[in-house]
Amino acid sequence: MYELKKLSRVYPKGRGKVAALSGVDLEIPDGEFITVQGLTGHGKTTFLLMLGALDKPTSGKIIFDGKDLGAMPESQLVDVRAQNFGFIFQNYNLLPTLNAEENVEAALVPLGIPTAERRARSIAALTEVGLGDRVGHFPSEMSGGEQQRVAIARALVKEPKVILADEPTGNLDEVTSLEIVALMEKLWKQRGMTLVLVTHDTKVARRAPRTAVITKGKLTMRDNRAPKVITQGPPGAAKPAGAPKPA
Amino acid sequence: MYFRYLGRELRRRARSAALVAIGLALGVGLVITVTSYAAGVKAAQGQVLSSLYGVGTDLTVTKAATAGPGGGFRFSGTPSSSAQAGQSFAQDHLTSAAGLTTISASDVTSISKLKGVAGATGALALNSVHITGTFTGGFGPGASASAKATPTPTPTPTATATASASPSASSSGFGISTFSVDGIDPTEPGLGLLSGPNIASGASVVGEWFTDVQSSNASDQTLALVSSAYAKQNSLKAGSTVTISSTSFTVLGVVSVTETDGADIYISLSEAQSLTGDTGDVNTIYVTADTSNGISTVQTEIQKALPSVTVTSASDEASNISGSLSTASNLANSLGLGLSIAVLAAAFVLAVLLTIASVTRRVREFGTLKAIGWHSRRIVGQVMGETLVQGIIGGAVGIGLGVIGAFAVTKISGPLTATVGATGLGSSAPSGFGGGGGFGGGGGGFFGGASPGAFSSARSGFARTFAASNHSVTLHMTAPLSLEVFGVAAGLAIVGAIIAGAIGGWRAARLQPAVALRRVE
Ligand SMILES: Nc1ncnc2c1ncn2[C@@H]1O[C@H](COP(=O)(O)OP(=O)(O)O)[C@@H](O)[C@H]1O
Ligand SMILES: [Mg+2]
């Protein structure tokens, strides 16, 4: 589980500074599905990088399973990432020279798993995301949706505690987006891991019990299961989301 | 996974990988070509030196003839009175080889005791001139010339005398034969002219000669060895008799030495000394050093101990070699080396730049790998593996290029010639002898010894090569290839590749995954 305490991340910008995240206090219990919403440039990716130990806070703390990620050296963080976090990116980030199976396998390489087992697990993961017949295909031979499925298989093949997805459907059409989100939800339900999903789409955001709304680096939590209270945070953040609801 | 990833990556950017490999291959090929060429040139130089200098001798100690006694001999064909006209005469002159004066045999002992000296042996290099003829009289115009030459103790200007004498005097009736004689110390068979490595043929008869001459048997003292060339010329064989200064020697056998300046006849040192009356003297000392590194130290030591002598080493001789061999040597050493270093350096730079370019292009890829838990060292290993493969391919192709290059270079350069110049080597013949035809004169001295200084660093062996002022040798160029050179050259390519990989890998390792992942291409 995560504990975020007064977490801030300040980037230098020109002569000044920009607080991509400021004073975030949050707890995410194990196995929760959280969506993250916010306008472009308001700090969603920064938030996810913090959760994935890919970036360190400027101040405050991020504690994962009792470990202070901000205080750990990179060499140890690599291992934490290898074992616990599965990433899914907007632009898939598959390695272009490796085929689907090899891309998935790459996530098992740092764990010291023997080759045969790595292959078997990779093929099983690909089968789970519906690509059992595409294991030998290269990214360039697959559609965006298929590539994102490979990325999902890569994220889940090591059975991480947390899956972090940064706008995974941002480059996909509506139908494919729904399929991908449905797939992730299904896997979350089956496996009981923590799932943090950044999305622009309020419909998608509302599928999670809670949504973290980030506005100019400030985070507020919205409870999607309390229909009466639509907006909790600053008005700007949830404005478009309210529209279809009253019907 | 490692090799699959590596191979795919190289295939993806095959062109840049090929460029790096070709660059390294060119560098390696050039290094191999130049090195083998230089080795060939060095071998050729060694061949020239050993033919001029003799194998197994590191240093030669001589003493240049100075004006005055010992610097040659004087001869006059002028009869003491005109009454002698028509009479025949025969004269034998046995002298120290041109330009050399004697050194006390005790110096041999003192040299052999110097630190770093493995051994030293003294030899007496002599020239015998045998003249027969009939006085023909007619001392008119020639007489003044001969008169001028004859009484001069050191007839430096004999050339003039001879030249002026020849046309005026009647030129009939002179027969001259010359040959060279070396007095060899029989107690040191392992050193000097007749030492094992210097013998091209006749080793067993040389061994026999050393044993016989060392014995106390009186008749064995007058045993001689003759060179194969001299034997052929004079139809000599084992058992023949040769006469040196009225003393008869029995030919024990025929020998040929590597050194071009071997003598015609070899006799024992003591015999040679008694023939010339130089008892207890030698005129050439052959010195072998303990180690090749110690040669120059020994050279200095000898010079210090015996300030008046000239100590010559093989490397002194090397600096006197000119001709296409010398050009080739300079080419291989300066231009070739510079060129191959430049090409290798360019290949290194190319490898580094292209590796950095590849890493920069793959920032997002490496960021992703870090995000999924790849350690920096694994990524560095991947990058270094990629460049290493390019280095190995470059090295292998480079060895092929080097072999072709070495072959081509021997074909293009063709046979080389080496010329040992007159500079200080004493190869220029004494002036009086230069125009051999001049002896027909009714008189006139010849062979008036060396003009002072002309043989300042003369060596007995070489000084005997009267024929020409320059000595040329034609050699067939080889470019020997060795596994060692292949190893070193290919190693350079691999080292270059590793350097490129390390630089590229370092950049990849330094990458912040967050920055990499934010990047949208
Ligand atoms: N490496 C960086 N250097 C400087 N500013 C940055 C850097 N990364 C992000 N930012 C800034 O931080 C803010 C938050 O960015 P980000 O978390 O990517 O927003 P989002 O994902 O919500 O679009 C932006 O204003 C962005 O310009
Ligand atoms: Mg973002």
CSV table of N, CA, C and O in Angstrom, one decimal, chain A residues 54-118:
chain,number,residue,atom,x,y,z
A,54,LEU,N,9.8,6.2,-10.4
A,54,LEU,CA,10.6,6.6,-11.6
A,54,LEU,C,11.1,8.0,-11.4
A,54,LEU,O,11.9,8.5,-12.2
A,55,ASP,N,10.6,8.7,-10.4
A,55,ASP,CA,11.0,10.1,-10.1
A,55,ASP,C,10.9,10.3,-8.6
A,55,ASP,O,10.2,9.5,-8.0
A,56,LYS,N,11.7,11.2,-8.1
A,56,LYS,CA,11.7,11.4,-6.6
A,56,LYS,C,11.0,12.7,-6.2
A,56,LYS,O,11.1,13.7,-7.0
A,57,PRO,N,10.4,12.7,-5.1
A,57,PRO,CA,9.7,13.9,-4.7
A,57,PRO,C,10.7,15.0,-4.3
A,57,PRO,O,11.8,14.7,-3.8
A,58,THR,N,10.4,16.3,-4.5
A,58,THR,CA,11.2,17.4,-4.0
A,58,THR,C,11.1,17.5,-2.5
A,58,THR,O,12.1,17.8,-1.8
A,59,SER,N,9.9,17.3,-2.0
A,59,SER,CA,9.7,17.3,-0.6
A,59,SER,C,8.5,16.4,-0.3
A,59,SER,O,7.8,16.0,-1.2
A,60,GLY,N,8.4,16.0,1.0
A,60,GLY,CA,7.4,15.1,1.4
A,60,GLY,C,7.8,13.7,1.2
A,60,GLY,O,9.0,13.4,0.9
A,61,LYS,N,6.9,12.7,1.5
A,61,LYS,CA,7.3,11.3,1.5
A,61,LYS,C,6.4,10.5,0.6
A,61,LYS,O,5.2,10.8,0.5
A,62,ILE,N,6.9,9.5,0.0
A,62,ILE,CA,6.1,8.5,-0.6
A,62,ILE,C,6.6,7.1,-0.1
A,62,ILE,O,7.7,6.7,-0.3
A,63,ILE,N,5.7,6.5,0.7
A,63,ILE,CA,6.0,5.2,1.3
A,63,ILE,C,5.2,4.1,0.7
A,63,ILE,O,4.0,4.1,0.5
A,64,PHE,N,6.0,3.1,0.2
A,64,PHE,CA,5.3,1.9,-0.4
A,64,PHE,C,5.7,0.7,0.4
A,64,PHE,O,6.9,0.4,0.5
A,65,ASP,N,4.7,0.0,0.9
A,65,ASP,CA,4.9,-1.2,1.7
A,65,ASP,C,5.9,-0.9,2.8
A,65,ASP,O,6.8,-1.7,3.0
A,66,GLY,N,5.9,0.3,3.4
A,66,GLY,CA,6.8,0.6,4.5
A,66,GLY,C,8.1,1.2,4.0
A,66,GLY,O,8.9,1.6,4.8
A,67,LYS,N,8.4,1.1,2.7
A,67,LYS,CA,9.7,1.6,2.2
A,67,LYS,C,9.6,3.1,1.7
A,67,LYS,O,8.7,3.3,0.9
A,68,ASP,N,10.5,3.9,2.2
A,68,ASP,CA,10.5,5.3,1.7
A,68,ASP,C,11.1,5.4,0.4
A,68,ASP,O,12.4,5.4,0.3
A,69,LEU,N,10.3,5.5,-0.7
A,69,LEU,CA,10.9,5.4,-2.0
A,69,LEU,C,11.8,6.6,-2.3
A,69,LEU,O,12.8,6.5,-3.1
A,70,GLY,N,11.5,7.8,-1.7
A,70,GLY,CA,12.2,9.0,-2.0
A,70,GLY,C,13.7,8.9,-1.4
A,70,GLY,O,14.6,9.6,-1.8
A,71,ALA,N,13.8,8.0,-0.4
A,71,ALA,CA,15.1,7.9,0.3
A,71,ALA,C,16.0,6.8,-0.3
A,71,ALA,O,17.1,6.6,0.1
A,72,MET,N,15.4,6.0,-1.2
A,72,MET,CA,16.2,4.8,-1.7
A,72,MET,C,17.1,5.2,-2.9
A,72,MET,O,16.7,6.0,-3.7
A,73,PRO,N,18.3,4.6,-2.9
A,73,PRO,CA,19.1,4.8,-4.1
A,73,PRO,C,18.5,4.2,-5.3
A,73,PRO,O,17.8,3.2,-5.2
A,74,GLU,N,18.9,4.7,-6.5
A,74,GLU,CA,18.4,4.2,-7.8
A,74,GLU,C,18.6,2.7,-7.9
A,74,GLU,O,17.7,2.0,-8.4
A,75,SER,N,19.8,2.3,-7.5
A,75,SER,CA,20.1,0.8,-7.7
A,75,SER,C,19.1,-0.1,-7.0
A,75,SER,O,18.7,-1.1,-7.5
A,76,GLN,N,18.5,0.4,-5.8
A,76,GLN,CA,17.5,-0.4,-5.1
A,76,GLN,C,16.1,-0.2,-5.7
A,76,GLN,O,15.3,-1.1,-5.8
A,77,LEU,N,15.9,1.1,-6.2
A,77,LEU,CA,14.6,1.4,-6.8
A,77,LEU,C,14.3,0.5,-8.0
A,77,LEU,O,13.2,0.1,-8.3
A,78,VAL,N,15.4,0.2,-8.8
A,78,VAL,CA,15.3,-0.6,-9.9
A,78,VAL,C,14.7,-1.9,-9.6
A,78,VAL,O,13.8,-2.4,-10.2
A,79,ASP,N,15.2,-2.5,-8.5
A,79,ASP,CA,14.6,-3.8,-8.1
A,79,ASP,C,13.2,-3.7,-7.6
A,79,ASP,O,12.4,-4.6,-7.9
A,80,VAL,N,12.9,-2.6,-6.9
A,80,VAL,CA,11.5,-2.4,-6.4
A,80,VAL,C,10.6,-2.4,-7.6
A,80,VAL,O,9.5,-3.0,-7.7
A,81,ARG,N,11.0,-1.6,-8.6
A,81,ARG,CA,10.2,-1.5,-9.9
A,81,ARG,C,10.1,-2.8,-10.6
A,81,ARG,O,9.0,-3.2,-11.0
A,82,ALA,N,11.2,-3.6,-10.6
A,82,ALA,CA,11.2,-4.8,-11.4
A,82,ALA,C,10.2,-5.8,-10.7
A,82,ALA,O,9.5,-6.5,-11.4
A,83,GLN,N,10.1,-5.8,-9.4
A,83,GLN,CA,9.2,-6.7,-8.7
A,83,GLN,C,7.8,-6.3,-8.5
A,83,GLN,O,6.9,-7.1,-8.6
A,84,ASN,N,7.6,-5.0,-8.4
A,84,ASN,CA,6.3,-4.5,-7.9
A,84,ASN,C,5.4,-3.8,-8.9
A,84,ASN,O,4.2,-3.8,-8.7
A,85,PHE,N,6.1,-3.0,-9.8
A,85,PHE,CA,5.3,-2.1,-10.6
A,85,PHE,C,5.2,-2.6,-12.1
A,85,PHE,O,6.3,-2.9,-12.7
A,86,GLY,N,4.0,-2.5,-12.6
A,86,GLY,CA,3.9,-2.8,-14.0
A,86,GLY,C,3.4,-1.5,-14.7
A,86,GLY,O,2.4,-0.9,-14.2
A,87,PHE,N,4.1,-1.0,-15.7
A,87,PHE,CA,3.8,0.3,-16.4
A,87,PHE,C,3.1,0.0,-17.7
A,87,PHE,O,3.5,-0.8,-18.5
A,88,ILE,N,2.1,0.9,-17.9
A,88,ILE,CA,1.5,0.9,-19.3
A,88,ILE,C,1.4,2.4,-19.7
A,88,ILE,O,1.0,3.2,-18.9
A,89,PHE,N,2.0,2.6,-20.9
A,89,PHE,CA,2.1,4.0,-21.4
A,89,PHE,C,1.2,4.3,-22.5
A,89,PHE,O,0.7,3.4,-23.2
A,90,GLN,N,1.0,5.6,-22.7
A,90,GLN,CA,0.1,6.0,-23.7
A,90,GLN,C,0.5,5.6,-25.1
A,90,GLN,O,-0.2,5.1,-25.9
A,91,ASN,N,1.9,5.7,-25.3
A,91,ASN,CA,2.4,5.3,-26.6
A,91,ASN,C,3.0,3.9,-26.6
A,91,ASN,O,4.0,3.7,-27.3
A,92,TYR,N,2.5,3.1,-25.7
A,92,TYR,CA,2.9,1.7,-25.6
A,92,TYR,C,4.3,1.4,-25.2
A,92,TYR,O,4.6,0.5,-24.4
A,93,ASN,N,5.3,2.1,-25.8
A,93,ASN,CA,6.7,1.9,-25.5
A,93,ASN,C,7.2,0.5,-25.6
A,93,ASN,O,7.9,0.0,-24.8
A,94,LEU,N,6.7,-0.1,-26.7
A,94,LEU,CA,7.3,-1.5,-26.9
A,94,LEU,C,8.6,-1.3,-27.6
A,94,LEU,O,8.9,-0.3,-28.3
A,95,LEU,N,9.5,-2.3,-27.4
A,95,LEU,CA,10.8,-2.3,-28.0
A,95,LEU,C,10.6,-2.7,-29.5
A,95,LEU,O,10.2,-3.8,-29.8
A,96,PRO,N,11.0,-1.9,-30.4
A,96,PRO,CA,10.6,-2.1,-31.8
A,96,PRO,C,11.3,-3.3,-32.4
A,96,PRO,O,10.8,-3.9,-33.4
A,97,THR,N,12.5,-3.7,-31.9
A,97,THR,CA,13.2,-4.8,-32.5
A,97,THR,C,12.8,-6.2,-31.9
A,97,THR,O,13.3,-7.2,-32.4
A,98,LEU,N,12.0,-6.1,-30.9
A,98,LEU,CA,11.5,-7.4,-30.3
A,98,LEU,C,10.1,-7.7,-30.6
A,98,LEU,O,9.3,-6.8,-30.8
A,99,ASN,N,9.8,-9.0,-30.8
A,99,ASN,CA,8.4,-9.4,-31.1
A,99,ASN,C,7.6,-9.4,-29.8
A,99,ASN,O,8.1,-9.1,-28.8
A,100,ALA,N,6.3,-9.7,-30.0
A,100,ALA,CA,5.4,-9.6,-28.9
A,100,ALA,C,5.9,-10.4,-27.7
A,100,ALA,O,5.9,-9.9,-26.5
A,101,GLU,N,6.2,-11.6,-27.9
A,101,GLU,CA,6.6,-12.5,-26.8
A,101,GLU,C,7.9,-11.9,-26.1
A,101,GLU,O,8.0,-11.9,-24.9
A,102,GLU,N,8.8,-11.5,-27.0
A,102,GLU,CA,10.1,-11.0,-26.4
A,102,GLU,C,9.9,-9.7,-25.6
A,102,GLU,O,10.5,-9.4,-24.6
A,103,ASN,N,9.0,-8.8,-26.1
A,103,ASN,CA,8.7,-7.6,-25.4
A,103,ASN,C,8.1,-7.9,-24.0
A,103,ASN,O,8.5,-7.3,-23.0
A,104,VAL,N,7.3,-8.9,-23.9
A,104,VAL,CA,6.7,-9.3,-22.6
A,104,VAL,C,7.8,-10.0,-21.8
A,104,VAL,O,7.9,-9.6,-20.6
A,105,GLU,N,8.6,-10.8,-22.4
A,105,GLU,CA,9.7,-11.5,-21.7
A,105,GLU,C,10.7,-10.5,-21.1
A,105,GLU,O,11.3,-10.8,-20.0
A,106,ALA,N,10.9,-9.3,-21.7
A,106,ALA,CA,11.9,-8.4,-21.2
A,106,ALA,C,11.6,-8.0,-19.8
A,106,ALA,O,12.5,-7.6,-19.0
A,107,ALA,N,10.3,-8.0,-19.4
A,107,ALA,CA,9.9,-7.6,-18.0
A,107,ALA,C,10.4,-8.7,-17.0
A,107,ALA,O,10.5,-8.4,-15.8
A,108,LEU,N,10.6,-9.9,-17.5
A,108,LEU,CA,11.0,-11.0,-16.6
A,108,LEU,C,12.5,-11.1,-16.5
A,108,LEU,O,13.0,-11.8,-15.6
A,109,VAL,N,13.2,-10.5,-17.5
A,109,VAL,CA,14.7,-10.6,-17.5
A,109,VAL,C,15.3,-10.2,-16.2
A,109,VAL,O,16.1,-10.9,-15.6
A,110,PRO,N,14.9,-9.0,-15.6
A,110,PRO,CA,15.6,-8.6,-14.4
A,110,PRO,C,15.3,-9.5,-13.2
A,110,PRO,O,16.0,-9.4,-12.2
A,111,LEU,N,14.3,-10.4,-13.3
A,111,LEU,CA,13.9,-11.2,-12.1
A,111,LEU,C,14.7,-12.5,-12.0
A,111,LEU,O,14.5,-13.3,-11.1
A,112,GLY,N,15.6,-12.7,-13.0
A,112,GLY,CA,16.4,-13.9,-12.9
A,112,GLY,C,15.6,-15.2,-13.1
A,112,GLY,O,15.9,-16.2,-12.5
A,113,ILE,N,14.6,-15.1,-13.9
A,113,ILE,CA,13.8,-16.3,-14.2
A,113,ILE,C,14.4,-17.1,-15.4
A,113,ILE,O,14.8,-16.5,-16.4
A,114,PRO,N,14.5,-18.4,-15.3
A,114,PRO,CA,15.0,-19.2,-16.4
A,114,PRO,C,14.3,-19.0,-17.7
A,114,PRO,O,13.1,-18.7,-17.7
A,115,THR,N,15.0,-19.1,-18.8
A,115,THR,CA,14.5,-18.8,-20.1
A,115,THR,C,13.2,-19.5,-20.5
A,115,THR,O,12.2,-18.9,-20.9
A,116,ALA,N,13.2,-20.8,-20.2
A,116,ALA,CA,12.0,-21.6,-20.6
A,116,ALA,C,10.7,-21.1,-19.9
A,116,ALA,O,9.7,-20.9,-20.5
A,117,GLU,N,10.9,-20.8,-18.6
A,117,GLU,CA,9.8,-20.3,-17.8
A,117,GLU,C,9.4,-18.9,-18.2
A,117,GLU,O,8.2,-18.6,-18.3
A,118,ARG,N,10.3,-18.1,-18.6
A,118,ARG,CA,10.0,-16.8,-19.1
A,118,ARG,C,9.2,-16.8,-20.3
A,118,ARG,O,8.2,-16.1,-20.4
